[in-house]
């Protein structure tokens, strides 16, 4: 038999901590038991859909298209504003037909929705 007897409670110096960890200071404020109430949510509102075209935007767009066409014609073939008297009526008819076509396309696509 062995003469070496170890008891389960026997401790060696390396097993014992040299400086035990200091305990945390006592808590002076109690821990909250419930979460604070959530702030009330605001109701989300949406603007109504547009009922029709923005005519101010359409007219300003047409005016800018006419000005752009005049600038392009001036650069390409020397078009002058004085020549507008001869070309004016034809230009107005062309702008009217273009606007009518855009309106018809808008009506047809709106009915499909």
PDB file of C-alpha atoms in Angstrom:
ATOM      1  CA  UNK A   1       0.000   0.000   0.000  1.00  0.00           C
ATOM      2  CA  UNK A   2       1.040   3.478  -0.422  1.00  0.00           C
ATOM      3  CA  UNK A   3       2.248   5.661   2.413  1.00  0.00           C
ATOM      4  CA  UNK A   4       1.316   8.751   0.563  1.00  0.00           C
ATOM      5  CA  UNK A   5      -2.094   9.935   1.707  1.00  0.00           C
ATOM      6  CA  UNK A   6      -3.737  12.983   0.182  1.00  0.00           C
ATOM      7  CA  UNK A   7      -6.924  14.375   1.446  1.00  0.00           C
ATOM      8  CA  UNK A   8      -9.280  16.127  -0.911  1.00  0.00           C
ATOM      9  CA  UNK A   9      -9.083  19.260   1.228  1.00  0.00           C
ATOM     10  CA  UNK A  10      -5.309  19.530   1.004  1.00  0.00           C
ATOM     11  CA  UNK A  11      -4.230  22.745  -0.772  1.00  0.00           C
ATOM     12  CA  UNK A  12      -0.915  23.675  -2.222  1.00  0.00           C
ATOM     13  CA  UNK A  13       0.476  27.221  -2.050  1.00  0.00           C
ATOM     14  CA  UNK A  14       0.085  27.778  -5.814  1.00  0.00           C
ATOM     15  CA  UNK A  15      -3.646  26.988  -5.549  1.00  0.00           C
ATOM     16  CA  UNK A  16      -4.350  29.706  -2.992  1.00  0.00           C
ATOM     17  CA  UNK A  17      -4.702  33.195  -4.484  1.00  0.00           C
ATOM     18  CA  UNK A  18      -2.065  35.608  -3.222  1.00  0.00           C
ATOM     19  CA  UNK A  19      -4.391  38.615  -3.090  1.00  0.00           C
ATOM     20  CA  UNK A  20      -8.072  37.863  -3.182  1.00  0.00           C
ATOM     21  CA  UNK A  21     -10.042  40.061  -5.581  1.00  0.00           C
ATOM     22  CA  UNK A  22     -11.645  43.006  -3.826  1.00  0.00           C
ATOM     23  CA  UNK A  23     -15.376  42.817  -3.686  1.00  0.00           C
ATOM     24  CA  UNK A  24     -17.395  45.351  -5.663  1.00  0.00           C
ATOM     25  CA  UNK A  25     -18.709  48.290  -3.643  1.00  0.00           C
ATOM     26  CA  UNK A  26     -22.319  47.907  -2.625  1.00  0.00           C
ATOM     27  CA  UNK A  27     -24.843  49.328  -5.095  1.00  0.00           C
ATOM     28  CA  UNK A  28     -26.667  52.347  -3.707  1.00  0.00           C
ATOM     29  CA  UNK A  29     -29.324  52.623  -6.431  1.00  0.00           C
ATOM     30  CA  UNK A  30     -31.706  49.761  -7.058  1.00  0.00           C
ATOM     31  CA  UNK A  31     -31.764  48.107 -10.457  1.00  0.00           C
ATOM     32  CA  UNK A  32     -34.808  49.044 -12.558  1.00  0.00           C
ATOM     33  CA  UNK A  33     -37.347  46.288 -12.627  1.00  0.00           C
ATOM     34  CA  UNK A  34     -39.185  47.409 -15.789  1.00  0.00           C
ATOM     35  CA  UNK A  35     -38.173  49.257 -18.927  1.00  0.00           C
ATOM     36  CA  UNK A  36     -39.296  52.873 -19.250  1.00  0.00           C
ATOM     37  CA  UNK A  37     -42.415  53.334 -21.379  1.00  0.00           C
ATOM     38  CA  UNK A  38     -41.806  53.885 -25.072  1.00  0.00           C
ATOM     39  CA  UNK A  39     -42.560  57.381 -26.391  1.00  0.00           C
ATOM     40  CA  UNK A  40     -45.884  57.626 -28.241  1.00  0.00           C
ATOM     41  CA  UNK A  41     -45.607  57.111 -32.002  1.00  0.00           C
ATOM     42  CA  UNK A  42     -46.841  59.841 -34.276  1.00  0.00           C
ATOM     43  CA  UNK A  43     -49.372  58.927 -36.925  1.00  0.00           C
ATOM     44  CA  UNK A  44     -47.909  58.856 -40.436  1.00  0.00           C
ATOM     45  CA  UNK A  45     -49.829  60.951 -42.931  1.00  0.00           C
ATOM     46  CA  UNK A  46     -49.427  60.990 -46.693  1.00  0.00           C
ATOM     47  CA  UNK A  47     -50.218  63.700 -49.185  1.00  0.00           C
ATOM     48  CA  UNK A  48     -53.020  62.838 -51.613  1.00  0.00           C
ATOM     49  CA  UNK A  49     -52.079  61.869 -55.141  1.00  0.00           C
ATOM     50  CA  UNK A  50     -52.000  64.664 -57.685  1.00  0.00           C
ATOM     51  CA  UNK A  51     -55.328  65.130 -59.441  1.00  0.00           C
ATOM     52  CA  UNK A  52     -53.886  66.461 -62.686  1.00  0.00           C
ATOM     53  CA  UNK A  53     -50.861  67.955 -64.367  1.00  0.00           C
ATOM     54  CA  UNK A  54     -48.966  70.906 -62.966  1.00  0.00           C
ATOM     55  CA  UNK A  55     -49.832  73.419 -65.669  1.00  0.00           C
ATOM     56  CA  UNK A  56     -47.251  75.962 -64.563  1.00  0.00           C
ATOM     57  CA  UNK A  57     -44.538  73.384 -64.973  1.00  0.00           C
ATOM     58  CA  UNK A  58     -45.909  72.269 -68.357  1.00  0.00           C
ATOM     59  CA  UNK A  59     -46.016  75.833 -69.711  1.00  0.00           C
ATOM     60  CA  UNK A  60     -42.550  76.712 -68.441  1.00  0.00           C
ATOM     61  CA  UNK A  61     -41.221  73.487 -69.958  1.00  0.00           C
ATOM     62  CA  UNK A  62     -42.759  74.359 -73.317  1.00  0.00           C
ATOM     63  CA  UNK A  63     -41.288  77.863 -73.138  1.00  0.00           C
ATOM     64  CA  UNK A  64     -37.836  76.452 -72.426  1.00  0.00           C
ATOM     65  CA  UNK A  65     -38.231  73.981 -75.313  1.00  0.00           C
ATOM     66  CA  UNK A  66     -39.040  76.846 -77.704  1.00  0.00           C
ATOM     67  CA  UNK A  67     -36.046  78.847 -76.461  1.00  0.00           C
ATOM     68  CA  UNK A  68     -33.787  75.804 -76.765  1.00  0.00           C
ATOM     69  CA  UNK A  69     -35.025  75.127 -80.298  1.00  0.00           C
ATOM     70  CA  UNK A  70     -34.265  78.745 -81.250  1.00  0.00           C
ATOM     71  CA  UNK A  71     -30.752  78.528 -79.809  1.00  0.00           C
ATOM     72  CA  UNK A  72     -30.073  75.243 -81.616  1.00  0.00           C
ATOM     73  CA  UNK A  73     -31.392  76.624 -84.912  1.00  0.00           C
ATOM     74  CA  UNK A  74     -29.246  79.733 -84.474  1.00  0.00           C
ATOM     75  CA  UNK A  75     -26.139  77.621 -83.948  1.00  0.00           C
ATOM     76  CA  UNK A  76     -26.857  75.144 -86.744  1.00  0.00           C
ATOM     77  CA  UNK A  77     -27.930  77.350 -89.637  1.00  0.00           C
ATOM     78  CA  UNK A  78     -27.806  81.000 -88.525  1.00  0.00           C
ATOM     79  CA  UNK A  79     -31.508  81.400 -87.667  1.00  0.00           C
ATOM     80  CA  UNK A  80     -32.317  84.982 -86.652  1.00  0.00           C
ATOM     81  CA  UNK A  81     -35.241  86.248 -84.568  1.00  0.00           C
ATOM     82  CA  UNK A  82     -36.475  88.382 -87.507  1.00  0.00           C
ATOM     83  CA  UNK A  83     -37.188  85.183 -89.417  1.00  0.00           C
ATOM     84  CA  UNK A  84     -39.653  84.214 -86.688  1.00  0.00           C
ATOM     85  CA  UNK A  85     -42.379  86.211 -88.531  1.00  0.00           C
ATOM     86  CA  UNK A  86     -42.285  83.731 -91.387  1.00  0.00           C
ATOM     87  CA  UNK A  87     -41.731  80.633 -89.249  1.00  0.00           C
ATOM     88  CA  UNK A  88     -43.846  81.670 -86.212  1.00  0.00           C
ATOM     89  CA  UNK A  89     -47.250  80.283 -87.260  1.00  0.00           C
ATOM     90  CA  UNK A  90     -45.760  76.971 -88.333  1.00  0.00           C
ATOM     91  CA  UNK A  91     -43.798  76.769 -85.081  1.00  0.00           C
ATOM     92  CA  UNK A  92     -46.922  77.415 -82.994  1.00  0.00           C
ATOM     93  CA  UNK A  93     -48.838  74.702 -84.875  1.00  0.00           C
ATOM     94  CA  UNK A  94     -45.962  72.265 -84.351  1.00  0.00           C
ATOM     95  CA  UNK A  95     -45.844  73.027 -80.599  1.00  0.00           C
ATOM     96  CA  UNK A  96     -49.637  72.590 -80.383  1.00  0.00           C
ATOM     97  CA  UNK A  97     -49.562  69.242 -82.193  1.00  0.00           C
ATOM     98  CA  UNK A  98     -46.700  68.065 -79.960  1.00  0.00           C
ATOM     99  CA  UNK A  99     -48.606  69.074 -76.830  1.00  0.00           C
ATOM    100  CA  UNK A 100     -51.737  67.309 -78.063  1.00  0.00           C
ATOM    101  CA  UNK A 101     -49.759  64.119 -78.721  1.00  0.00           C
ATOM    102  CA  UNK A 102     -48.232  64.236 -75.260  1.00  0.00           C
ATOM    103  CA  UNK A 103     -51.711  64.728 -73.756  1.00  0.00           C
ATOM    104  CA  UNK A 104     -53.162  61.798 -75.718  1.00  0.00           C
ATOM    105  CA  UNK A 105     -50.300  59.554 -74.630  1.00  0.00           C
ATOM    106  CA  UNK A 106     -50.916  60.630 -71.010  1.00  0.00           C
ATOM    107  CA  UNK A 107     -54.635  59.849 -71.248  1.00  0.00           C
ATOM    108  CA  UNK A 108     -54.071  56.437 -72.807  1.00  0.00           C
ATOM    109  CA  UNK A 109     -51.465  55.396 -70.216  1.00  0.00           C
ATOM    110  CA  UNK A 110     -53.590  56.697 -67.311  1.00  0.00           C
ATOM    111  CA  UNK A 111     -56.579  54.583 -68.389  1.00  0.00           C
ATOM    112  CA  UNK A 112     -54.396  51.477 -68.389  1.00  0.00           C
ATOM    113  CA  UNK A 113     -53.603  51.853 -64.677  1.00  0.00           C
TER     114      UNK A 113
END
